[in-house]
Coordinates of C-alpha atoms and ligand atoms in Angstrom, one line a residue:
X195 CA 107.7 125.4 112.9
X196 CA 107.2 126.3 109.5
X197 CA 106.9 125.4 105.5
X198 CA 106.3 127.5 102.2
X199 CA 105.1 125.4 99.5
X200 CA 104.8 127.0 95.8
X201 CA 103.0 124.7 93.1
X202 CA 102.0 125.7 89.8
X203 CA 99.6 124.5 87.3
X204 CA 102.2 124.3 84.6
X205 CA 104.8 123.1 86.2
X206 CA 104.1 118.8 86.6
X207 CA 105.6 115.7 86.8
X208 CA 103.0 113.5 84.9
X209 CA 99.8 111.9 85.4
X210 CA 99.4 109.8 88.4
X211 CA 100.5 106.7 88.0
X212 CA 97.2 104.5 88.8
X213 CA 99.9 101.2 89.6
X214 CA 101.3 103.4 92.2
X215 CA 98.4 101.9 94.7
X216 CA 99.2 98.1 94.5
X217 CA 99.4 95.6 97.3
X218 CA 100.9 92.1 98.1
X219 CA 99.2 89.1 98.8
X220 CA 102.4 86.5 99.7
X221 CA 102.0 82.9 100.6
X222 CA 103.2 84.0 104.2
X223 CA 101.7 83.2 107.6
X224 CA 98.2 84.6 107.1
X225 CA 97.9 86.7 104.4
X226 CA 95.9 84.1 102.1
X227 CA 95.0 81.6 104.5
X228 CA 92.5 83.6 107.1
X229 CA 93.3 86.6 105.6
X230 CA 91.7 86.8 102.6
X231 CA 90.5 83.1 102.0
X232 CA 88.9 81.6 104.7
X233 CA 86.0 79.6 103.8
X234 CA 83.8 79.1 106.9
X235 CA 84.1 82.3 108.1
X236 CA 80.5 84.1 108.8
X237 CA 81.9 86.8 106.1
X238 CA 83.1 84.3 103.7
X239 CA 81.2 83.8 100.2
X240 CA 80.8 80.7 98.0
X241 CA 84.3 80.9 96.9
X242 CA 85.8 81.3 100.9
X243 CA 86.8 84.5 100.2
X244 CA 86.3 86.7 103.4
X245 CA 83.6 89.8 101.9
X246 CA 84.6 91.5 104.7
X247 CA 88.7 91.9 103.7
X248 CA 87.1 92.4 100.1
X249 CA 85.3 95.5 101.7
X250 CA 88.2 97.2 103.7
X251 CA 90.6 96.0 99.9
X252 CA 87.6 97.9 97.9
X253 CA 88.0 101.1 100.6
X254 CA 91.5 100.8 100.6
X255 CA 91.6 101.5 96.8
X256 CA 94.6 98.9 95.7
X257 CA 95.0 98.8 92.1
X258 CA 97.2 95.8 91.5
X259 CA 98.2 93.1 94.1
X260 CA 101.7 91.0 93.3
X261 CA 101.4 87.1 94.0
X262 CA 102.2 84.7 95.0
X263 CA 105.5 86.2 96.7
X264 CA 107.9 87.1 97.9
X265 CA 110.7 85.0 99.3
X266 CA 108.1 82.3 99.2
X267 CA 108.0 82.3 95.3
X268 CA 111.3 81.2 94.6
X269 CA 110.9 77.7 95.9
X270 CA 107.2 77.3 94.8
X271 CA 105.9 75.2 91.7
X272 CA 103.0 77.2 90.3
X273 CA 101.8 73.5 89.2
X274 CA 101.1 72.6 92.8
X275 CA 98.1 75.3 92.9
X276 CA 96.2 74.0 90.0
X277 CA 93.6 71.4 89.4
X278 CA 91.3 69.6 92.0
X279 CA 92.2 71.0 95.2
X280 CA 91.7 67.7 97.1
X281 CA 94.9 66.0 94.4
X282 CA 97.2 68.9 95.5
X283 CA 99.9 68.2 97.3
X284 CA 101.2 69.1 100.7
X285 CA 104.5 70.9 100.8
X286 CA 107.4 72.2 103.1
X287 CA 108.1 76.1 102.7
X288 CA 111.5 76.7 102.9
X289 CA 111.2 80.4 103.1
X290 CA 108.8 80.7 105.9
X291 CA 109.4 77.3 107.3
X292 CA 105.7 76.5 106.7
X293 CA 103.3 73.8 105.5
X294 CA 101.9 74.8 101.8
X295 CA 98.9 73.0 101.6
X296 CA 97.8 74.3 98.1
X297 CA 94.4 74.7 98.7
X298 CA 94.7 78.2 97.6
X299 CA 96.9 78.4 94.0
X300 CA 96.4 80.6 90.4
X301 CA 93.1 80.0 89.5
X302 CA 92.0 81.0 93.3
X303 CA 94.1 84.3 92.9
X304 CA 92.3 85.2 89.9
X305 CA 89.1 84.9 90.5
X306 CA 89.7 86.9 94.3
X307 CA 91.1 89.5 92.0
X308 CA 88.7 89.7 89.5
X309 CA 86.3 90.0 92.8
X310 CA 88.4 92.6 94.2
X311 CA 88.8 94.2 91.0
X312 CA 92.7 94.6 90.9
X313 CA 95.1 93.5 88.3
X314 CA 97.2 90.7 88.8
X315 CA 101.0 91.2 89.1
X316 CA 102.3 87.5 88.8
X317 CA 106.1 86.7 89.9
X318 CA 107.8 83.5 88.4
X319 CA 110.1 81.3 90.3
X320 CA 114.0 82.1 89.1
X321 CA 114.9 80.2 92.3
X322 CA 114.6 77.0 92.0
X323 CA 112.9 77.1 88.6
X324 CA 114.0 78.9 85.3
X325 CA 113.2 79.6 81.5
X326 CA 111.0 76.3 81.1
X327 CA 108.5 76.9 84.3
X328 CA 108.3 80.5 84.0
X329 CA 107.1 80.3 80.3
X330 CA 104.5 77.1 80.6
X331 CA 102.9 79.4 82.9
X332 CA 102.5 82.3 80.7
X333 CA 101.1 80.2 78.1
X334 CA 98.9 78.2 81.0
X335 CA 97.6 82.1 82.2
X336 CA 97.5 83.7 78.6
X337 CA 97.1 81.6 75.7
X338 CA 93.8 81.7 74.2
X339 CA 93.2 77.7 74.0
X340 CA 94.6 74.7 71.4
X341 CA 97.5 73.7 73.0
X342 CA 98.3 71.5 76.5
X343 CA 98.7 73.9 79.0
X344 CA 95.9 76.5 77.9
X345 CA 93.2 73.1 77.4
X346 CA 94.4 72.1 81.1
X347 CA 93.5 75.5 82.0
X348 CA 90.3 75.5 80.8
X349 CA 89.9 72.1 82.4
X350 CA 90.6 73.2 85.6
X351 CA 87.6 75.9 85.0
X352 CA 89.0 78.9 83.5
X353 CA 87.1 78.9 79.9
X354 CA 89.0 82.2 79.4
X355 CA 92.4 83.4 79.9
X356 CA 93.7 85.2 82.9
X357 CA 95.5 88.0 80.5
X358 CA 98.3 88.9 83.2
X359 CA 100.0 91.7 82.0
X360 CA 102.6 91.8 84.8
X361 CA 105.1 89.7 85.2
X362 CA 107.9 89.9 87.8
X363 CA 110.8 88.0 87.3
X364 CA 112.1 86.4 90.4
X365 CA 111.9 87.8 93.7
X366 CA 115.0 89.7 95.4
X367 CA 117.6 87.2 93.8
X368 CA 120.8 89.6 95.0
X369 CA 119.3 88.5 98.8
X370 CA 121.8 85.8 100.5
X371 CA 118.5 84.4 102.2
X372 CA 116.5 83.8 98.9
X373 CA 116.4 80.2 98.0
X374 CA 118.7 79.9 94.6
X375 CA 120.2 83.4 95.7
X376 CA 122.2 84.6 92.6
X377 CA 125.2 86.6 91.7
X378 CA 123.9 89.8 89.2
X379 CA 125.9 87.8 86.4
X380 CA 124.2 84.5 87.3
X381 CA 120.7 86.1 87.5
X382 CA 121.1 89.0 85.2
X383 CA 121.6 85.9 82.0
X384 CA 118.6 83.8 83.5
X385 CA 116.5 87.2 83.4
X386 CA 117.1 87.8 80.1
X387 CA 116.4 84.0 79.2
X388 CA 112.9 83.8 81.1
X389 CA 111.9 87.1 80.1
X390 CA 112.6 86.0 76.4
X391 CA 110.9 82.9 76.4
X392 CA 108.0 84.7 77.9
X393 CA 107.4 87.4 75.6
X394 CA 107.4 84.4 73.2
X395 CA 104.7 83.2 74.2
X396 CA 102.9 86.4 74.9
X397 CA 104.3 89.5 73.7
X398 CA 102.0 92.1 75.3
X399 CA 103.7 91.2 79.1
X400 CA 105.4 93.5 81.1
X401 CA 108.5 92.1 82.7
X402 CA 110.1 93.4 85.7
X403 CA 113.4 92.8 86.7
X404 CA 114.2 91.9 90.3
X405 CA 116.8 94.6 91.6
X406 CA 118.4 95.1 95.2
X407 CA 116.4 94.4 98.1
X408 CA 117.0 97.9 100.1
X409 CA 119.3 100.7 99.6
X410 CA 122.0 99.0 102.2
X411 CA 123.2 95.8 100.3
X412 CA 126.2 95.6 99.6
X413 CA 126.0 95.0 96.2
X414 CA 123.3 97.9 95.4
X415 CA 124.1 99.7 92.4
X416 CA 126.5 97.0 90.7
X417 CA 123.4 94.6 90.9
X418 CA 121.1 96.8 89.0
X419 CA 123.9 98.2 86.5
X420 CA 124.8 94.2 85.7
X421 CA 121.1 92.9 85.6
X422 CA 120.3 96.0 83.4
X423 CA 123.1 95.4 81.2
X424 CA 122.0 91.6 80.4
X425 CA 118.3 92.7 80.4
X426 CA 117.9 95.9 78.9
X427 CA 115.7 95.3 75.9
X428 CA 113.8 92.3 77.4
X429 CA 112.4 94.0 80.5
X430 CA 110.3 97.3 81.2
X431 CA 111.0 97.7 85.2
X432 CA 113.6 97.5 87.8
X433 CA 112.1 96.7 91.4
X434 CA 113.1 98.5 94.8
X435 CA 112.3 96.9 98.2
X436 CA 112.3 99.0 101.3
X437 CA 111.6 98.4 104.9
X438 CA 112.0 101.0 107.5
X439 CA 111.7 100.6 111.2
X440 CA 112.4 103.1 114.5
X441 CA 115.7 101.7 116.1
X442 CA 117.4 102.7 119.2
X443 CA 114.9 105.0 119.8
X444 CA 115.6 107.5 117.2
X445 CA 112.5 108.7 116.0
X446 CA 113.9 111.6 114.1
X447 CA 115.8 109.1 111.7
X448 CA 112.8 106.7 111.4
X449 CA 110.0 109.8 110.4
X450 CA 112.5 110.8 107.7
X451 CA 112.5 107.8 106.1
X452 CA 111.4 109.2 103.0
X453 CA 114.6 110.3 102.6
X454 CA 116.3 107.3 101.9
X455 CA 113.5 106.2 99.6
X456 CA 114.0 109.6 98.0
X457 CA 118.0 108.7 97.7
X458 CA 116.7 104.3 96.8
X459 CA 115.0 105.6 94.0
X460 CA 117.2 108.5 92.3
X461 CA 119.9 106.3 93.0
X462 CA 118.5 103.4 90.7
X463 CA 116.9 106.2 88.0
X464 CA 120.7 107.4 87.6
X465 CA 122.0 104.0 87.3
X466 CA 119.3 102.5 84.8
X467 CA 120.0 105.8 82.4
X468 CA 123.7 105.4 82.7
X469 CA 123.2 101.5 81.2
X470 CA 120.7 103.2 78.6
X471 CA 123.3 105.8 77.8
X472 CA 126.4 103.2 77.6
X473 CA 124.3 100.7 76.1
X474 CA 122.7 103.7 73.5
X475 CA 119.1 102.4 74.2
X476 CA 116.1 104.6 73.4
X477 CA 113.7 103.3 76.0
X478 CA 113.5 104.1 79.4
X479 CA 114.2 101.7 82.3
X480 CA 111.1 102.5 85.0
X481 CA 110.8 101.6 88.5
X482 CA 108.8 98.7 90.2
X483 CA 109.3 99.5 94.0
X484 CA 107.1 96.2 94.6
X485 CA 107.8 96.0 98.1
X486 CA 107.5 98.9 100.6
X487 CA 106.5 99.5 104.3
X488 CA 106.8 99.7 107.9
X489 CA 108.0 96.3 109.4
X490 CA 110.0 96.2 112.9
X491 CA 112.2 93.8 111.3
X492 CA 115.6 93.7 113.6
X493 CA 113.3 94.9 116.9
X494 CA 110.2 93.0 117.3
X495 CA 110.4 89.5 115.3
X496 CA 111.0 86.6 116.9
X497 CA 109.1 86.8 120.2
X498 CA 105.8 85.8 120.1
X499 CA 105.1 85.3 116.8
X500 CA 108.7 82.9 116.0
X501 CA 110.1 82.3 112.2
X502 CA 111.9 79.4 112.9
X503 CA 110.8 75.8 112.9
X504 CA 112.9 75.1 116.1
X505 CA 111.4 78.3 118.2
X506 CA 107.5 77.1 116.3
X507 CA 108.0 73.5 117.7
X508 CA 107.9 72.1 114.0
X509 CA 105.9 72.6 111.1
X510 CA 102.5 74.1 110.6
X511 CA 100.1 75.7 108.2
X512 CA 99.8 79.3 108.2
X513 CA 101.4 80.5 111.8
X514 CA 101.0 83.5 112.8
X515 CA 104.3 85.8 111.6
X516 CA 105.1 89.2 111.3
X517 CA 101.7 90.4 112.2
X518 CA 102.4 94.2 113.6
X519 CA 100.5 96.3 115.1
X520 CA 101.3 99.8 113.4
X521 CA 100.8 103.0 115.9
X522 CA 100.4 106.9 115.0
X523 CA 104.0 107.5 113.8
X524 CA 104.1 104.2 111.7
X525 CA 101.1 105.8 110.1
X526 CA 102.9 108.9 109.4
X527 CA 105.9 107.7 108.1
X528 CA 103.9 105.4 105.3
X529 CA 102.1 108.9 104.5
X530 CA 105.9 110.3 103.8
X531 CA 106.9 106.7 101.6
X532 CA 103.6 107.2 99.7
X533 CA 104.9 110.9 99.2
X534 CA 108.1 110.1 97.8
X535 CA 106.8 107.4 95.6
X536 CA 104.1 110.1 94.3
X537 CA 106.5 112.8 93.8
X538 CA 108.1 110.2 91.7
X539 CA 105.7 108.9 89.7
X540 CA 107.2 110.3 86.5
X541 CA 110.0 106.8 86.7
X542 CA 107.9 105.0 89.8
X543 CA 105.2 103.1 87.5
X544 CA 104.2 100.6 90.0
X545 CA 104.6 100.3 93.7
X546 CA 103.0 97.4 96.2
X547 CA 102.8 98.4 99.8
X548 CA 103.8 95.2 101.7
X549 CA 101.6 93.1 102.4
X550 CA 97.9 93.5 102.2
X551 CA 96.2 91.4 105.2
X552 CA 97.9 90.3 108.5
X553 CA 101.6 90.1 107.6
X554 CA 102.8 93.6 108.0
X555 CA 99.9 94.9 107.1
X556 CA 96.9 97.5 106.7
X557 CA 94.5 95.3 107.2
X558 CA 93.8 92.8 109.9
X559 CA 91.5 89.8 109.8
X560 CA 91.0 87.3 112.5
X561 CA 90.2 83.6 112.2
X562 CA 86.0 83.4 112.5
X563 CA 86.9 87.1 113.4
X564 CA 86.6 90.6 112.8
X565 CA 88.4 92.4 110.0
X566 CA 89.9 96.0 110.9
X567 CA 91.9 99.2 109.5
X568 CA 95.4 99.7 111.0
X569 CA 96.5 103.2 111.4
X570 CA 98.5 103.0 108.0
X571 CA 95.5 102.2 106.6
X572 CA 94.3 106.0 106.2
X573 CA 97.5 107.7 104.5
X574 CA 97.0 104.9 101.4
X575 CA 93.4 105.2 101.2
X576 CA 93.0 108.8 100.9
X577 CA 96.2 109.0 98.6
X578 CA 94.5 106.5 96.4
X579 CA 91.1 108.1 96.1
X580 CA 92.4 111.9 95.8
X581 CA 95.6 111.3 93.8
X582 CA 94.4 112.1 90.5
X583 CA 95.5 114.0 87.3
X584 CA 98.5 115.0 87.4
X585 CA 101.7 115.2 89.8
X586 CA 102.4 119.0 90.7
X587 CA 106.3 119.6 91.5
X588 CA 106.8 121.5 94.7
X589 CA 109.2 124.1 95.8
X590 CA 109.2 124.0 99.8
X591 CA 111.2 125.7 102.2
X592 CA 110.8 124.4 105.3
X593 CA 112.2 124.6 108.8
X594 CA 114.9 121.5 109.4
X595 CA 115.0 118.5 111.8
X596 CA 118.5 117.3 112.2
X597 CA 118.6 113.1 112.2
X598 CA 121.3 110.7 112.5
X599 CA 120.9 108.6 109.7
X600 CA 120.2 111.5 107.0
X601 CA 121.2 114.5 107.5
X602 CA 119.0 117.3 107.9
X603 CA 115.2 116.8 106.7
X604 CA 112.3 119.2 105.9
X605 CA 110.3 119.5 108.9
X606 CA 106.8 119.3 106.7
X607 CA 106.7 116.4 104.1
X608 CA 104.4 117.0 101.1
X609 CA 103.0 115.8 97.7
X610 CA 100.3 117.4 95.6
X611 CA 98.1 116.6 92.9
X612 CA 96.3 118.8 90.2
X613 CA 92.8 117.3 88.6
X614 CA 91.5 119.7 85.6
X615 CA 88.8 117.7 85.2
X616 CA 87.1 117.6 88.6
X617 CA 89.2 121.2 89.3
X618 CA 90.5 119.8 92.4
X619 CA 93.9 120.1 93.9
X620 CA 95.1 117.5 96.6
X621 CA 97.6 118.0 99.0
X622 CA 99.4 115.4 101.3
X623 CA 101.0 116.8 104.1
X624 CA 103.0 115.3 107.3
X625 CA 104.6 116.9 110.0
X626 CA 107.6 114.8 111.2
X627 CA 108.0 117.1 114.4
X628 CA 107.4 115.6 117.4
X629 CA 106.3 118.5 119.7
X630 CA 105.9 121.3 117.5
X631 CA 102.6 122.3 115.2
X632 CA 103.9 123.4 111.8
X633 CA 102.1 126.0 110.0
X634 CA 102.0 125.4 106.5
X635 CA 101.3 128.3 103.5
X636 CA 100.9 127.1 100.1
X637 CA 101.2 129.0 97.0
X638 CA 98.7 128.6 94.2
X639 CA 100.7 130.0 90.5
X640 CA 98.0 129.7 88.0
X641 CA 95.4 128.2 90.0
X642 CA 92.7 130.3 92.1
X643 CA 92.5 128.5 95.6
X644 CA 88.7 128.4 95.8
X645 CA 87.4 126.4 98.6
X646 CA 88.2 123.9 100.7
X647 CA 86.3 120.6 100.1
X648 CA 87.2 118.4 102.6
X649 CA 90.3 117.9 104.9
X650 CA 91.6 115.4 107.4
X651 CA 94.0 114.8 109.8
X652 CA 95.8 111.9 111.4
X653 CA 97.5 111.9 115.1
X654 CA 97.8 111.0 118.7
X655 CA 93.5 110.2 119.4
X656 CA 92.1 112.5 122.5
X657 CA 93.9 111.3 125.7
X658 CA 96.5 108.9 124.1
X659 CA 100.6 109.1 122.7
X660 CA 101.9 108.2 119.5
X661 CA 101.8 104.5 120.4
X662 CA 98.1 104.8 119.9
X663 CA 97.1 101.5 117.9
X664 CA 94.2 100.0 116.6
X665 CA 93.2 96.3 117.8
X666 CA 90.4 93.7 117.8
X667 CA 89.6 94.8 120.8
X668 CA 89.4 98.8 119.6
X669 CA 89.3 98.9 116.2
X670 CA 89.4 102.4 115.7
X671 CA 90.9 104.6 118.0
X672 CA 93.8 105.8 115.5
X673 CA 91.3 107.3 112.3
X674 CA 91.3 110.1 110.5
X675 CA 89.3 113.4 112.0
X676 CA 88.3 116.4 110.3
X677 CA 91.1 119.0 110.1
X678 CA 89.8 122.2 110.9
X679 CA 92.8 124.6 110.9
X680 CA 92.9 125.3 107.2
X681 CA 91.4 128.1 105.3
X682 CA 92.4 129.8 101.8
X683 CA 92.5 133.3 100.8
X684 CA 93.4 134.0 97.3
X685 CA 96.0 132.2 95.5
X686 CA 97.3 130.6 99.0
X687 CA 96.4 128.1 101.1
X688 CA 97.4 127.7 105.3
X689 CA 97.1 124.5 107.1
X690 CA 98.4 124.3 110.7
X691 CA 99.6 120.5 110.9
X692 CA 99.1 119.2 114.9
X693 CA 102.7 118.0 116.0
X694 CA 103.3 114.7 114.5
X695 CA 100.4 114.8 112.2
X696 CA 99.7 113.3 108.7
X697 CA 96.9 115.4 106.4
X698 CA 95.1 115.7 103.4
Ligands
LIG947 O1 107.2 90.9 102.6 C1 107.9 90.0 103.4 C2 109.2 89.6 102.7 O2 110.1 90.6 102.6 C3 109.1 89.1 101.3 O3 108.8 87.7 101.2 C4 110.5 89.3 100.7 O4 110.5 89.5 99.3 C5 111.0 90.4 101.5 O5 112.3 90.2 102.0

C-alpha cells in the first residue's frame, strides 16, 4: 500500500505540549504497592522506592503522573495517607474491593515524584467528599506555613510545600460504577464549588473538570455541555478517558482506534466552544485526556487475575488485577493514540497514559523481581524524547482499510514534529495493514530533508506473529530495531513501513 504525506515548515499546530507525556500512578492492585514502592526489594532505596521502576519511568520520559486515582479516589480520605505510617489506618476499597493499608499516602507521592522528576497532577475526592476536603488539602499541599493544616504538614516532614499546580476534580463522576456517581447537574454545581474554594486558597492551580468516561456513554456530550456551563470560569480543562481493546476478532476496527479518539476529542473541542460561544466567554476550554490505553476490558478480566471479593476469596492488599501483557499490535495501536493526541496538541494540554506500573501498563515490576518494558513501552518513549518544537499539520493521502466500527481509515497513521532549534524533524509513522508493507513519501515545503539521523521500527520479532509479547521470562523479544528502508533525496523523504509496523 501506499501514503503521500506533505508538511511544511509554516504550516503548525503549536509547540508540543510537554504535559502530553504524563502517566497514572492509581491506588489499584500493584501499581504503588510492588510497583513502584516496595521497600525490601534488592532495587529498592532508603525510601522503598524500586530504582529500578525509577530507571525504566526516567527512560520512559513521563512528564506528569495523576494520583492517587482513578475510581479509587472517590472514596479515599487524603487524611488517611499522612502522618506516622504505623497510626494509619487500615481501610476497605470499595472500588477495587481491596485492603488500603496507607502505608503509602501524599507525602510518599511527592517525594517518588520529586525522585522521578515529574509533576504531580493531584485528584480530589467529589465522591464521597466535597468543597471542605478538597480545599484543606490544597491549603495542607500549598500553603507556605502559619496555619493548621500547612504546620501539620510540616510536622509530618515536609518543611516546604508541595506546590501542585494540577488539580483534577473528581474522577469520571458521569460513570454509574463511581462511588457517589453524579448526574452533570449534581456534579457540574459541586465542581464549581470545590474548584472555588480551591483557587481560594491557592489561586495559581489548574483545575480540571472531570468529563465523560469514553466516547460511548450515553450521556457524552450533554455531560460536558452541563459541567461546562456550571464551571466555565472556575476550571481550565475538560478530561477524556478512553480504552480500546480488539473484540470479536476484528483487528481492522481495533488498529483504527485512533479514529474514535480523533472523533472523542473534536467532539468535546466543539462542545466546550459552543458553551464559550453561548456563554460569551473569552477563554478557551482545553483538554485533559487523563486516562488513555490499551486494556482488554470486556475480553480478558476476570479470569485469573478476579475483581471481585467473592471470585478473590475476600479481601487483601494489593491483588494482582488488570495486569496485561501487551503484544505487537497493542504496541501499534498506542503509537496511533499517541498520534492523535499529538496532532492535537493545539486543545490536548495534558494526557496520562493509563497506568504506569503493573495495572495496564508499560512497565512491569515483580515482587523481589525484575522490572521490564512492555511492547507499548517504545511508541511513548521515543514520542516523548523526539517530540519537540512544534506540531507540523499533515496533508496525507493514503490508501484505505475498510473497518466495522469506523468507516474507512488511512492505511498509514502519522504525526510529525519540527525543532528549529536542534533542525530536526520527527516523524511517527504506523502501518495498520496487516499483510501489506506500505511505502511512505513525505514532502518537505520549506525544509531541505538533509539526513537521516536515526530510525526505528517496531513489529512481529524474527520468527514470531503479532502476539509477540514481552515477559519475565523474555523481557525483550518485542523492541525496537533499526529501520533501514528509509532514505531522503531532496525535499522528500521514503520510508517502507513492514506490514503492521510502528516507526520513527
Ligand atoms: O485505570 C483504571 C480505571 O479506569 C480507573 O480507576 C478509572 O478511572 C477508569 O475507569
Amino acid at each position: 500500500s501506499r501514503a503521500a504525506i506533505t508538511v511544511d515548515r509554516d504550516f503548525t499546530v503549536g509547540p508540543v505540549p510537554r504535559r502530553l507525556f504524563g502517566s497514572f500512578v492509581e491506588h489499584m492492585g500493584r501499581c504503588v504497592y510492588s510497583g513502584i514502592f516496595e521497600p525490601g526489594h534488592p532495587a529498592a532505596d532508603e525510601n522503598g522506592y524500586r530504582t529500578d521502576v525509577l530507571e525504566l519511568v526516567n527512560e520512559l520520559g513521563v512528564s506528569v503522573v495523576r494520583y492517587p486515582g482513578g475510581n479509587f479516589v472517590s472514596g479515599y480520605d487524603w487524611e488517611d495517607g499522612i502522618g506516622p505510617v504505623e497510626s494509619r489506618p487500615r481501610r476497605l476499597d470499595g472500588a477495587w474491593h481491596t485492603v488500603e493499608t496507607n502505608a503509602f499516602g501524599l507525602h510518599e507521592f511527592a517525594c517518588w515524584a520529586t525522585k522521578a522528576n515529574v509533576e504531580i497532577m493531584e485528584a480530589v475526592n467529589l465522591g464521597t467528599r466535597g468543597v471542605d476536603a478538597a480545599r484543606r488539602l490544597v491549603e495542607y499541599a500549598n500553603h507556605p506555613g502559619g496555619t493548621y493544616l500547612s504546620d501539620l504538614r510540616k510536622k509530618n516532614g515536609a518543611a516546604d510545600p508541595f506546590g501542585i499546580k494540577l488539580w483534577c476534580l473528581g474522577n469520571e463522576m458521569d460513570g454509574p460504577w463511581q462511588i457517589g456517581h453524579k448526574t452533570a447537574h449534581e456534579y457540574g454545581r459541586l465542581a464549581q464549588e470545590a474548584g472555588k474554594a480551591m483557587r481560594l486558597v491557592d489561586p495559581s492551580i489548574e483545575l480540571v473538570a472531570s468529563g465523560s468516561s469514553n466516547r460511548g456513554m450515553p450521556t457524552f456530550g450533554a455531560w460536558e455541555q452541563t459541567v461546562l456551563e456550571h464551571t466555565y470560569d472556575v476550571v481550565d480543562y475538560v478530561s477524556l478517558h478512553a480504552y480500546y481493546e480488539e473484540t470479536g476478532g476484528d483487528t481492522a476496527s481495533f488498529l483504527a482506534s485512533g479514529v474514535d479518539m480523533d472523533l472523542f476529542i473534536e467532539g468535546v473541542i466543539a462542545t466546550a466552544d459552543a458553551v464559550r460561544a453561548k456563554g460569551r466567554h473569552r477563554k478557551h476550554i482545553n483538554l485533559s485526556f487523563d486516562e488513555w490505553n490499551v486494556w482488554y476490558q470486556s475480553t480478558r478480566e476476570g479470569d485469573d487475575q478476579p475483581t471481585t471479593i467473592e471470585a478473590r476469596g475476600g479481601w487483601h492488599e494489593h491483588p494482582r488485577i488488570i495486569e496485561d501483557e501487551y503484544d505487537v499490535t497493542d504496541a501499534v495501536v498506542v503509537g496511533t493514540l499517541l498520534n492523535s493526541l499529538l496532532r492535537h496538541g493545539d486543545r490536548v494540554a495534558i494526557a496520562n497514559q493509563a497506568q504506569l506500573v503493573n495495572v495496564i501498563a508499560p512497565i512491569r515490576a515483580e515482587a523481589n523481581g525484575p522490572a521490564w518494558r512492555q511492547s507499548v513501552f517504545w511508541p511513548f518513549a521515543r514520542m516523548s524524547e523526539l517530540a519537540r518544537g512544534e506540531i507540523l499539520r499533515l496533508s496525507t493521502t493514503a490508501d484505505r482499510v475498510e473497518t466495522a466500527k469506523y468507516g474507512d481509515a488511512d492505511v498509514v497513521d502519522a504525526s510529525a514534529t519540527w525543532d528549529e532549534a536542534s533542525g530536526r524533524i520527527a516523524f511517527f509513522l504506523a502501518n495498520r495493514g496487516l499483510d501489506e508493507a506500505a511505502d511512505v513519501t513525505v514532502t518537505l515545503r520549506g525544509l531541505t530533508a538533509g539526513r537521516v539521523t536515526r530510525a526505528e521500527v517496531l513489529h512481529a520479532p524474527d520468527g514470531a506473529d503479532r502476539f509477540a509479547t514481552n515477559n519475565e521470562q523474555n523481557q525483550h523479544r518485542v523492541r525496537l530495531a533499526p529501520l533501514t528502508d528509509v532514505a531522503t533525496e531532496h525535499e522528500t523523504l521514503r520510508v517502507a513501513l513492514p506490514p503492521l509496523s510502528w516507526a520513527v
